[in-house]
Amino acid sequence: MNNKNYINKSWQDAKDGSTLKVENPFTEEIIAEVPNSSASDVDHAVSVAKAVWKDWKMMGSLEMRDLLREVAVKSRAHDREIASIITAESGKPLIECLDEIEWIASIFEYYSEIGRDQRGRVVAPVTPRSMSMVVKEAYGVVGCIVPWNYPLLLMAWKVAPALSAGNTVVVKPSEITPLSILHWMDVACDHLPEGILNIITGAGETGAALVEHPDTRVIAFTGSVETGKKIALMAAKQLKKTSLELGGNDPIIICDDVDIEIAAKGTAWGGLLNAGQVCTSLERVFVMESVADAFTEAVVEEARQVRLGDPMNGQTDMGPMASEMQLEKAESKVNTAKDEGARLLCGGGRPEQFEKGYFYSPTVFDQVTSEMEMMNVETFGPIIPIQKIKTLEEAIELTNNSQYGLGCNIYTNDMEKALTAADDIKAGSFWINDPLTDNEAAPFGGMKMSGGGRELGIEGLDEFREPKHILIDYQIRKKDYWFPYDLDEGRKT
Ligand code: NAD
């Protein structure tokens, strides 16, 4: 890959010429360099977005719809090449990256339509012959800061609603995965009016410059709790709105009335998908005692069958982790779990068959207790810890005894159990018998330390619109409640 392919807009070129290297985690080779955008590059991108905002906001709804829909059409038309770039920079299996492209196309289609619907409401007027309209209007320039685990998807969750609400956007991809977004902009967004969607590449400092820029009115961020807190503090200095999608330590509760084989397959997939690098990965498994042994055995069997290999290969289930740092984090979490007394049932190290690539074997633990680190802090690796529970109430208590509140899953045929858990558990998503499945028409986001704000659905659109009350009197009339006051006469309105 030649970085020139990805740098086609003047404001993307870092003025001081510094660059960041992008590595393929399977081959461990540097595959491209991208500009390390400085604060002045960020300023340039934001100024461009600001200059065209009014034109974009005032564009007719059908024209805007057609432009956004065209993004979906072109994304699908280039799905294989964009997906291959995600795989090359992240190590995620190609099949999962192709799904990611289909999802982003679907998101652009969805928001191209709902952006022109529900623009506000009309409420009953306080005085006769007048009207009160509540109009939801765009903020202006939105800064979007994206992580590496779903680089296109988590970008689209922000960019599609932000644009369809009438904002203009500056995106900062993760320094680990900037190439797929750059290429997607080239091939799927080249018809959009110049300046409405801009990209800057860089690491944390570049992201911070976007947050601190006085002309970004909203910061939509997905990433770790640690970075989310920093962004919230920076934004608070300017009372800037943020939408924060942060980490989790999501549980799955396995009740004793289920098909153990299916529950084990679902748990293995939900814990190991994308090498466990999903914000809603299954990171705590609570299984009822009576089925625990059979279930654990089945999960171990599933984990052993996961095919590791070249992520470009259509038969690979799990590729390498996205970076050496992620691999080292997984190693450290597993070592801590062993030291704390968890029993390692499979995995627990780097697989021997690969000379290169940041691979980590699918790992399953049992004899896990709720005090252990992995049951309290996000693991973000292919690690499945299984803890026995006696009752549903215990599972609910353990689930809620967490700083996070992103998602929660349950397998049961007993609707009373499922819906009681859904009532009592603090989590932004609650999946019954279908782990980790999102719906672009329904909101996604976290409670507690997993964030604030919502993506997807009408709620995801409202993150990028602020309400304005427009009051209209049909005539210019003198009002009785104006000066001069006369308490004896009272109010006549
Ligand atoms: P990260 O917080 O390290 O980085 C995320 C983005 O923030 C990157 O683009 C990074 O360059 C930028 N950044 C870093 N420091 C910054 C700063 N000081 N100011 C502004 N921007 C800054 O996260 P990551 O390692 O890329 O992603 C993994 C994390 O993301 C995990 O914790 C995971 O749970 C979370 N995540 C959450 C969701 C969700 O929807 N809740 C989805 C996916 C991932």
Coordinates of C-alpha atoms and ligand atoms in Angstrom, one line a residue:
M1 CA 0.0 0.0 0.0
N2 CA 1.2 3.5 -0.8
N3 CA 0.2 6.2 1.6
K4 CA -0.3 8.6 -1.4
N5 CA -3.5 6.6 -2.1
Y6 CA -4.9 7.8 1.1
I7 CA -3.9 11.4 1.3
N8 CA -5.9 13.3 -1.3
K9 CA -7.1 16.3 0.5
S10 CA -4.9 19.3 1.3
W11 CA -6.0 19.6 4.9
Q12 CA -5.1 16.0 5.7
D13 CA -1.4 16.7 5.1
A14 CA 0.3 17.4 8.4
K15 CA 2.1 20.7 7.9
D16 CA 5.1 19.7 9.9
G17 CA 5.5 16.6 7.8
S18 CA 5.4 14.2 10.7
T19 CA 3.7 10.8 10.2
L20 CA 2.4 7.8 12.0
K21 CA 3.1 4.3 10.9
V22 CA 0.3 1.7 10.4
E23 CA 1.1 -1.9 11.0
N24 CA -0.5 -5.1 9.8
P25 CA -0.9 -7.2 13.0
F26 CA -0.8 -10.5 11.0
T27 CA 2.5 -9.8 9.1
E28 CA 3.9 -7.3 11.6
E29 CA 4.9 -5.2 8.6
I30 CA 4.4 -1.4 8.3
I31 CA 1.9 -1.0 5.5
A32 CA 1.4 2.7 5.3
E33 CA 2.2 6.1 6.9
V34 CA -0.4 8.7 7.5
P35 CA 0.0 12.4 8.6
N36 CA 0.2 13.0 12.3
S37 CA -2.1 16.0 12.2
S38 CA -1.2 18.9 14.4
A39 CA -3.4 21.4 16.1
S40 CA -3.2 23.7 13.1
D41 CA -4.3 20.9 10.8
V42 CA -7.2 20.3 13.1
D43 CA -8.0 24.0 13.0
H44 CA -7.9 23.9 9.2
A45 CA -10.3 21.0 9.0
V46 CA -12.7 22.5 11.5
S47 CA -12.6 25.9 9.6
V48 CA -13.5 24.1 6.4
A49 CA -16.4 22.3 8.1
K50 CA -17.6 25.5 9.7
A51 CA -17.5 27.4 6.4
V52 CA -19.9 25.0 4.6
W53 CA -22.1 24.3 7.5
K54 CA -25.0 26.7 6.7
D55 CA -25.2 25.5 3.1
W56 CA -25.4 21.9 4.2
K57 CA -27.9 22.6 6.9
M58 CA -30.1 24.5 4.5
M59 CA -30.0 21.8 1.7
G60 CA -33.3 20.4 0.6
S61 CA -34.2 17.2 2.3
L62 CA -34.5 15.1 -0.8
E63 CA -31.2 16.2 -2.1
M64 CA -29.6 15.5 1.3
R65 CA -31.3 12.1 1.4
D66 CA -30.0 11.2 -2.1
L67 CA -26.4 12.2 -1.2
L68 CA -26.4 10.1 2.0
R69 CA -28.0 7.1 0.2
E70 CA -25.4 7.3 -2.4
V71 CA -22.8 6.7 0.3
A72 CA -24.5 3.4 1.1
V73 CA -24.6 2.4 -2.6
K74 CA -20.9 3.2 -3.1
S75 CA -19.9 1.5 0.2
R76 CA -21.5 -1.7 -0.9
A77 CA -20.0 -1.4 -4.4
H78 CA -16.5 -1.2 -2.8
D79 CA -17.2 -3.6 0.1
R80 CA -14.4 -6.1 -0.7
E81 CA -11.6 -3.6 -1.0
I82 CA -12.6 -1.5 2.1
A83 CA -13.1 -4.7 4.1
S84 CA -9.7 -5.9 3.0
I85 CA -8.1 -2.8 4.3
I86 CA -9.8 -3.1 7.7
T87 CA -8.5 -6.7 7.9
A88 CA -5.0 -5.6 6.9
E89 CA -4.8 -2.9 9.6
S90 CA -6.8 -4.6 12.4
G91 CA -6.4 -8.4 11.9
K92 CA -10.1 -8.9 12.0
P93 CA -11.3 -11.7 9.8
L94 CA -12.4 -10.5 6.4
I95 CA -15.9 -12.0 6.8
E96 CA -16.5 -9.8 9.9
C97 CA -15.2 -6.8 8.0
L98 CA -17.6 -7.4 5.1
D99 CA -20.4 -7.5 7.6
E100 CA -19.1 -4.2 8.9
I101 CA -19.4 -2.6 5.4
E102 CA -23.0 -3.9 5.0
W103 CA -23.9 -2.5 8.4
I104 CA -22.5 1.0 7.6
A105 CA -24.4 1.0 4.3
S106 CA -27.5 0.1 6.2
I107 CA -26.9 2.9 8.7
F108 CA -26.5 5.5 6.0
E109 CA -29.7 4.3 4.4
Y110 CA -31.5 4.5 7.7
Y111 CA -30.4 8.0 8.6
S112 CA -30.8 9.3 5.1
E113 CA -34.5 8.8 5.7
I114 CA -35.1 9.6 9.3
G115 CA -33.1 12.8 9.1
R116 CA -35.9 14.4 7.2
D117 CA -38.6 13.0 9.5
Q118 CA -39.4 14.1 13.1
R119 CA -37.7 17.5 12.8
G120 CA -39.6 18.7 15.9
R121 CA -43.2 19.2 17.0
V122 CA -45.9 21.8 17.5
V123 CA -47.2 22.3 21.0
A124 CA -50.4 24.0 22.1
P125 CA -49.9 27.8 22.3
V126 CA -50.3 29.7 25.6
T127 CA -52.3 32.5 23.9
P128 CA -54.9 32.2 21.2
R129 CA -54.0 32.8 17.6
S130 CA -50.3 32.0 18.1
M131 CA -48.2 28.9 17.6
S132 CA -45.3 27.2 19.4
M133 CA -43.0 25.1 17.3
V134 CA -40.1 23.0 18.7
V135 CA -37.5 22.7 16.0
K136 CA -34.6 20.4 16.3
E137 CA -31.6 22.0 14.7
A138 CA -28.1 21.0 13.9
Y139 CA -25.3 22.1 16.3
G140 CA -22.7 23.1 13.7
V141 CA -19.4 21.2 13.5
V142 CA -19.2 17.8 15.1
G143 CA -16.0 16.1 16.1
C144 CA -16.0 12.3 15.9
I145 CA -13.3 10.3 17.6
V146 CA -13.2 6.6 16.8
P147 CA -11.5 3.5 18.1
W148 CA -9.9 0.7 16.1
N149 CA -12.1 -2.4 16.8
Y150 CA -14.9 -1.4 14.4
P151 CA -13.3 1.5 12.6
L152 CA -15.9 2.0 9.9
L153 CA -19.0 1.0 11.9
L154 CA -18.3 3.3 14.9
M155 CA -17.5 6.1 12.5
A156 CA -20.8 5.6 10.7
W157 CA -22.8 5.5 13.9
K158 CA -21.7 9.1 14.4
V159 CA -21.2 10.5 10.9
A160 CA -24.5 9.3 9.4
P161 CA -26.8 10.8 12.0
A162 CA -24.6 13.9 12.5
L163 CA -24.7 14.7 8.7
S164 CA -28.4 13.9 8.3
A165 CA -29.2 16.2 11.2
G166 CA -27.5 19.0 9.3
N167 CA -24.1 19.2 11.0
T168 CA -20.8 19.1 9.2
V169 CA -18.1 16.7 10.6
V170 CA -14.5 16.2 11.3
V171 CA -13.5 12.6 12.0
K172 CA -10.4 11.3 13.7
P173 CA -9.9 7.6 13.3
S174 CA -7.7 5.6 15.6
E175 CA -4.0 5.8 14.9
I176 CA -4.1 1.9 14.6
T177 CA -6.8 1.9 11.8
P178 CA -6.9 5.1 9.8
L179 CA -6.5 3.5 6.3
S180 CA -10.0 2.0 5.9
I181 CA -11.7 5.3 6.7
L182 CA -9.4 7.2 4.4
H183 CA -10.1 4.8 1.6
W184 CA -13.8 4.7 2.3
M185 CA -13.9 8.6 2.1
D186 CA -12.2 8.4 -1.3
V187 CA -14.4 5.8 -2.9
A188 CA -17.8 6.2 -1.1
C189 CA -17.9 9.9 -0.2
D190 CA -16.4 11.7 -3.2
H191 CA -19.8 12.9 -4.3
L192 CA -20.5 14.7 -1.0
P193 CA -20.2 18.6 -1.1
E194 CA -16.7 19.6 -0.3
G195 CA -16.0 20.2 3.3
I196 CA -19.0 18.6 5.0
L197 CA -17.0 15.5 5.9
N198 CA -13.3 15.9 6.8
I199 CA -10.7 13.7 8.2
I200 CA -7.6 14.3 10.4
T201 CA -5.3 11.5 11.3
G202 CA -3.2 11.2 14.4
A203 CA -3.2 9.9 18.0
G204 CA -4.4 11.3 21.3
E205 CA -3.0 14.7 20.9
T206 CA -4.8 15.2 17.6
G207 CA -8.0 14.0 19.2
A208 CA -7.5 16.4 22.1
A209 CA -7.0 19.3 19.7
L210 CA -10.4 18.5 18.1
V211 CA -12.1 18.4 21.5
E212 CA -10.5 21.7 22.5
H213 CA -11.2 23.5 19.3
P214 CA -13.7 26.3 20.1
D215 CA -15.7 25.6 17.0
T216 CA -16.5 21.9 17.5
R217 CA -19.9 22.0 19.3
V218 CA -20.3 18.3 19.9
I219 CA -17.8 15.6 20.5
A220 CA -19.0 12.1 19.7
F221 CA -16.5 9.6 21.1
T222 CA -16.1 5.9 21.3
G223 CA -13.2 4.4 23.2
S224 CA -11.9 3.6 26.7
V225 CA -13.3 4.9 30.0
E226 CA -10.0 6.5 30.7
T227 CA -9.9 8.6 27.5
G228 CA -13.7 9.3 27.9
K229 CA -13.0 10.9 31.2
K230 CA -10.3 13.1 29.8
I231 CA -12.5 14.2 26.9
A232 CA -15.4 14.9 29.3
L233 CA -13.1 17.1 31.4
M234 CA -11.7 19.0 28.4
A235 CA -15.2 19.5 26.9
A236 CA -16.5 20.7 30.3
K237 CA -14.2 23.7 30.1
Q238 CA -16.2 25.0 27.1
L239 CA -19.5 23.4 28.3
K240 CA -19.4 21.4 25.1
K241 CA -21.8 18.6 24.5
T242 CA -20.3 15.1 24.5
S243 CA -21.7 11.7 23.5
L244 CA -19.5 9.0 25.1
E245 CA -19.5 5.3 24.3
L246 CA -17.1 3.7 26.6
G247 CA -15.9 0.3 27.8
G248 CA -17.7 -2.6 29.5
N249 CA -17.3 -5.9 31.3
D250 CA -20.5 -7.4 30.0
P251 CA -22.0 -10.5 31.5
I252 CA -24.1 -13.4 30.2
I253 CA -26.3 -15.3 32.5
I254 CA -26.9 -19.0 31.7
C255 CA -30.1 -20.4 33.3
D256 CA -30.6 -24.1 33.9
D257 CA -33.6 -24.4 31.5
V258 CA -31.7 -23.9 28.2
D259 CA -30.2 -25.9 25.4
I260 CA -26.6 -26.1 26.7
E261 CA -25.1 -26.7 23.3
I262 CA -26.6 -23.6 21.8
A263 CA -25.8 -21.5 24.9
A264 CA -22.2 -22.7 24.8
K265 CA -21.8 -21.9 21.1
G266 CA -23.4 -18.4 21.6
T267 CA -21.1 -17.8 24.6
A268 CA -18.0 -18.8 22.8
W269 CA -18.8 -16.7 19.8
G270 CA -19.8 -13.7 22.0
G271 CA -16.6 -14.0 24.0
L272 CA -14.1 -14.7 21.1
L273 CA -15.6 -12.7 18.2
N274 CA -13.0 -10.2 16.9
A275 CA -10.5 -11.9 19.4
G276 CA -12.7 -10.5 22.2
Q277 CA -12.0 -7.0 21.2
V278 CA -15.7 -5.9 21.2
C279 CA -17.0 -3.4 23.7
T280 CA -19.9 -5.8 24.3
S281 CA -17.8 -9.0 24.4
L282 CA -19.0 -11.5 26.9
E283 CA -16.4 -11.0 29.7
R284 CA -18.3 -12.5 32.7
V285 CA -20.2 -15.7 32.4
F286 CA -22.6 -16.6 35.2
V287 CA -23.9 -20.1 34.9
M288 CA -26.4 -21.9 37.2
E289 CA -24.7 -24.7 39.2
S290 CA -26.8 -27.6 38.0
V291 CA -25.7 -27.1 34.4
A292 CA -22.3 -25.5 35.0
D293 CA -20.1 -28.6 34.4
A294 CA -21.8 -29.6 31.1
F295 CA -21.9 -25.9 29.9
T296 CA -18.2 -25.3 30.8
E297 CA -17.1 -28.4 29.0
A298 CA -19.1 -27.4 25.9
V299 CA -17.6 -23.8 25.9
V300 CA -14.1 -25.3 26.2
E301 CA -14.8 -27.6 23.3
E302 CA -16.0 -24.6 21.2
A303 CA -13.0 -22.5 22.1
R304 CA -10.6 -25.4 21.1
Q305 CA -12.3 -25.6 17.7
V306 CA -11.8 -21.9 16.9
R307 CA -9.6 -21.7 13.7
L308 CA -6.9 -19.1 14.1
G309 CA -5.0 -17.9 11.0
D310 CA -4.7 -15.5 8.2
P311 CA -7.6 -13.1 8.6
M312 CA -7.9 -12.7 4.9
N313 CA -8.8 -16.4 4.6
G314 CA -12.5 -17.0 4.5
Q315 CA -12.3 -20.0 6.8
T316 CA -10.5 -18.2 9.6
D317 CA -12.6 -17.7 12.7
M318 CA -10.1 -15.5 14.7
G319 CA -7.2 -13.5 13.5
P320 CA -4.4 -11.9 15.5
M321 CA -5.1 -9.2 18.1
A322 CA -5.1 -5.7 16.6
S323 CA -1.7 -4.7 18.1
E324 CA 1.2 -5.9 20.2
M325 CA -0.1 -3.7 23.0
Q326 CA -3.5 -5.6 23.0
L327 CA -1.7 -8.9 23.0
E328 CA 0.4 -7.8 26.0
K329 CA -2.7 -6.7 27.8
A330 CA -4.4 -10.1 27.3
E331 CA -1.2 -11.8 28.5
S332 CA -1.2 -9.7 31.6
K333 CA -4.9 -10.3 32.4
V334 CA -4.5 -14.0 32.0
N335 CA -1.4 -14.1 34.3
T336 CA -3.2 -12.1 36.9
A337 CA -6.2 -14.5 36.7
K338 CA -3.9 -17.5 37.2
D339 CA -2.2 -15.7 40.2
E340 CA -5.6 -15.0 41.7
G341 CA -6.5 -18.7 41.6
A342 CA -8.8 -19.1 38.5
R343 CA -8.4 -22.5 36.9
L344 CA -7.2 -22.4 33.3
L345 CA -9.1 -24.8 31.1
C346 CA -7.7 -24.0 27.7
G347 CA -5.6 -21.4 25.9
G348 CA -3.7 -19.1 28.2
G349 CA -0.9 -18.2 25.9
R350 CA 0.3 -17.4 22.4
P351 CA -0.4 -20.3 20.0
E352 CA 2.8 -22.0 18.9
Q353 CA 2.1 -22.5 15.2
F354 CA 2.6 -18.9 14.1
E355 CA 6.0 -17.3 13.6
K356 CA 4.5 -13.9 13.2
G357 CA 1.3 -12.1 14.2
Y358 CA -0.1 -11.0 17.5
F359 CA -2.1 -14.1 18.1
Y360 CA -3.5 -15.2 21.4
S361 CA -5.3 -18.5 22.0
P362 CA -8.9 -18.6 23.0
T363 CA -8.9 -18.9 26.7
V364 CA -11.4 -20.3 29.2
F365 CA -11.3 -20.2 33.0
D366 CA -13.5 -21.6 35.7
Q367 CA -13.3 -21.5 39.5
V368 CA -13.7 -17.8 39.1
T369 CA -14.8 -15.5 41.9
S370 CA -16.2 -12.0 41.7
E371 CA -13.2 -10.4 43.4
M372 CA -10.9 -11.3 40.5
E373 CA -9.6 -8.5 38.2
M374 CA -11.1 -9.9 35.1
M375 CA -14.6 -9.9 36.7
N376 CA -14.2 -6.2 37.5
V377 CA -12.2 -4.6 34.7
E378 CA -12.7 -4.8 30.9
T379 CA -10.4 -7.5 29.5
F380 CA -10.8 -6.8 25.7
G381 CA -9.2 -10.1 24.8
P382 CA -10.3 -13.7 23.9
I383 CA -10.8 -14.7 27.5
I384 CA -13.9 -16.3 28.9
P385 CA -14.2 -16.5 32.7
I386 CA -17.0 -18.8 34.0
Q387 CA -18.4 -18.3 37.5
K388 CA -21.0 -20.6 39.1
I389 CA -24.2 -19.0 40.6
K390 CA -27.0 -20.5 42.6
T391 CA -29.9 -18.2 41.7
L392 CA -30.9 -15.5 39.3
E393 CA -31.0 -13.0 42.1
E394 CA -27.3 -13.7 42.7
A395 CA -26.5 -13.2 39.0
I396 CA -28.4 -9.9 39.0
E397 CA -26.5 -8.7 42.1
L398 CA -23.2 -9.7 40.6
T399 CA -24.0 -8.0 37.3
N400 CA -25.0 -4.8 38.9
N401 CA -22.0 -4.8 41.2
S402 CA -19.8 -3.3 38.5
Q403 CA -18.7 0.1 37.5
Y404 CA -19.9 -0.6 34.0
G405 CA -23.4 -0.8 32.5
L406 CA -22.9 -1.3 28.7
G407 CA -24.8 -4.6 27.9
C408 CA -26.1 -7.7 29.5
N409 CA -27.2 -11.0 28.1
I410 CA -29.3 -13.9 29.3
Y411 CA -30.1 -17.4 28.0
T412 CA -33.4 -18.7 29.4
N413 CA -36.8 -20.0 28.2
D414 CA -38.4 -18.6 31.3
M415 CA -39.8 -15.1 30.4
E416 CA -40.3 -14.3 34.1
K417 CA -36.6 -14.7 34.7
A418 CA -35.6 -12.9 31.5
L419 CA -37.8 -9.9 32.1
T420 CA -37.1 -9.7 35.8
A421 CA -33.4 -9.5 35.0
A422 CA -34.1 -6.9 32.3
D423 CA -36.0 -4.8 34.8
D424 CA -33.4 -5.0 37.6
I425 CA -30.1 -4.8 35.7
K426 CA -28.5 -1.5 34.8
A427 CA -27.3 -1.8 31.3
G428 CA -27.9 0.1 28.0
S429 CA -28.7 -3.1 26.1
F430 CA -30.3 -6.3 27.3
W431 CA -30.2 -9.3 25.0
I432 CA -32.4 -12.3 25.7
N433 CA -31.3 -15.4 23.9
D434 CA -29.4 -13.4 21.2
P435 CA -26.1 -12.2 22.5
L436 CA -24.6 -8.9 21.1
T437 CA -27.1 -8.2 18.4
D438 CA -27.7 -4.6 17.5
N439 CA -30.5 -3.0 15.6
E440 CA -29.8 0.4 13.9
A441 CA -33.3 1.6 14.6
A442 CA -32.9 1.0 18.4
P443 CA -30.5 3.0 20.7
F444 CA -27.1 1.7 21.8
G445 CA -25.1 3.0 24.6
G446 CA -23.9 2.6 28.2
M447 CA -25.1 3.3 31.7
K448 CA -22.8 4.1 34.6
M449 CA -19.1 4.3 33.6
S450 CA -19.9 2.8 30.2
G451 CA -20.8 6.3 29.0
G452 CA -23.6 8.8 28.4
G453 CA -25.5 9.5 25.2
R454 CA -26.9 7.1 22.7
E455 CA -26.1 6.0 19.2
L456 CA -28.5 4.5 16.6
G457 CA -32.2 5.0 16.4
I458 CA -33.9 8.3 16.7
E459 CA -32.0 8.8 20.0
G460 CA -28.8 8.7 18.0
L461 CA -30.0 11.4 15.7
D462 CA -31.1 13.6 18.7
E463 CA -27.5 13.6 20.0
F464 CA -26.7 15.9 17.1
R465 CA -29.7 18.2 17.2
E466 CA -30.6 20.8 19.8
P467 CA -34.2 22.0 20.3
K468 CA -35.2 25.5 19.6
H469 CA -38.6 26.9 20.6
I470 CA -40.1 29.2 17.9
L471 CA -43.1 31.2 19.1
I472 CA -45.2 33.0 16.5
D473 CA -48.0 35.4 17.2
Y474 CA -50.3 35.7 14.2
Q475 CA -50.5 39.5 14.6
I476 CA -48.3 42.3 16.1
R477 CA -50.3 43.0 19.3
K478 CA -49.7 45.1 22.4
K479 CA -49.7 42.7 25.5
D480 CA -51.6 43.5 28.7
Y481 CA -48.8 42.2 30.8
W482 CA -46.3 44.8 29.6
F483 CA -45.6 48.1 31.4
P484 CA -47.1 50.0 33.1
Y485 CA -47.9 47.4 35.9
D486 CA -51.0 47.9 38.1
L487 CA -51.4 45.2 40.8
D488 CA -54.9 46.4 41.6
E489 CA -56.1 45.7 38.0
G490 CA -54.4 42.3 38.0
R491 CA -53.1 40.4 35.0
K492 CA -55.4 40.2 32.0
T493 CA -53.5 37.7 29.9
Ligands
NAD1 P1 -8.9 4.7 23.3 O1 -9.7 5.4 24.3 O2 -7.4 4.4 23.6 O3 -8.9 5.5 21.9 C1 -10.1 5.9 21.2 C2 -9.8 7.1 20.4 O4 -9.5 8.2 21.2 C3 -8.6 6.9 19.4 O5 -8.9 7.5 18.2 C4 -7.5 7.7 20.1 O6 -6.5 8.2 19.3 C5 -8.3 8.8 20.8 N1 -7.7 9.5 21.9 C6 -6.8 8.9 22.8 N2 -6.5 9.8 23.7 C7 -7.2 10.9 23.5 C8 -7.3 12.2 24.1 N3 -6.7 12.5 25.2 N4 -8.2 13.1 23.6 C9 -8.9 12.8 22.5 N5 -8.8 11.6 21.8 C10 -8.0 10.7 22.3 O7 -9.7 3.4 22.9 P2 -9.2 2.2 21.9 O8 -8.1 1.4 22.5 O9 -9.1 2.8 20.5 O10 -10.6 1.3 21.9 C11 -10.9 0.4 22.8 C12 -11.9 0.9 23.8 O11 -13.0 1.4 23.2 C13 -12.4 -0.2 24.8 O12 -12.4 0.3 26.1 C14 -13.8 -0.5 24.3 O13 -14.7 -1.0 25.2 C15 -14.2 0.8 23.8 N6 -15.3 0.7 22.9 C16 -16.5 1.1 23.3 C17 -17.6 0.9 22.4 C18 -19.0 1.4 22.8 O14 -19.8 1.6 21.9 N7 -19.3 1.6 24.0 C19 -17.4 0.4 21.1 C20 -16.1 0.0 20.8 C21 -15.1 0.2 21.6

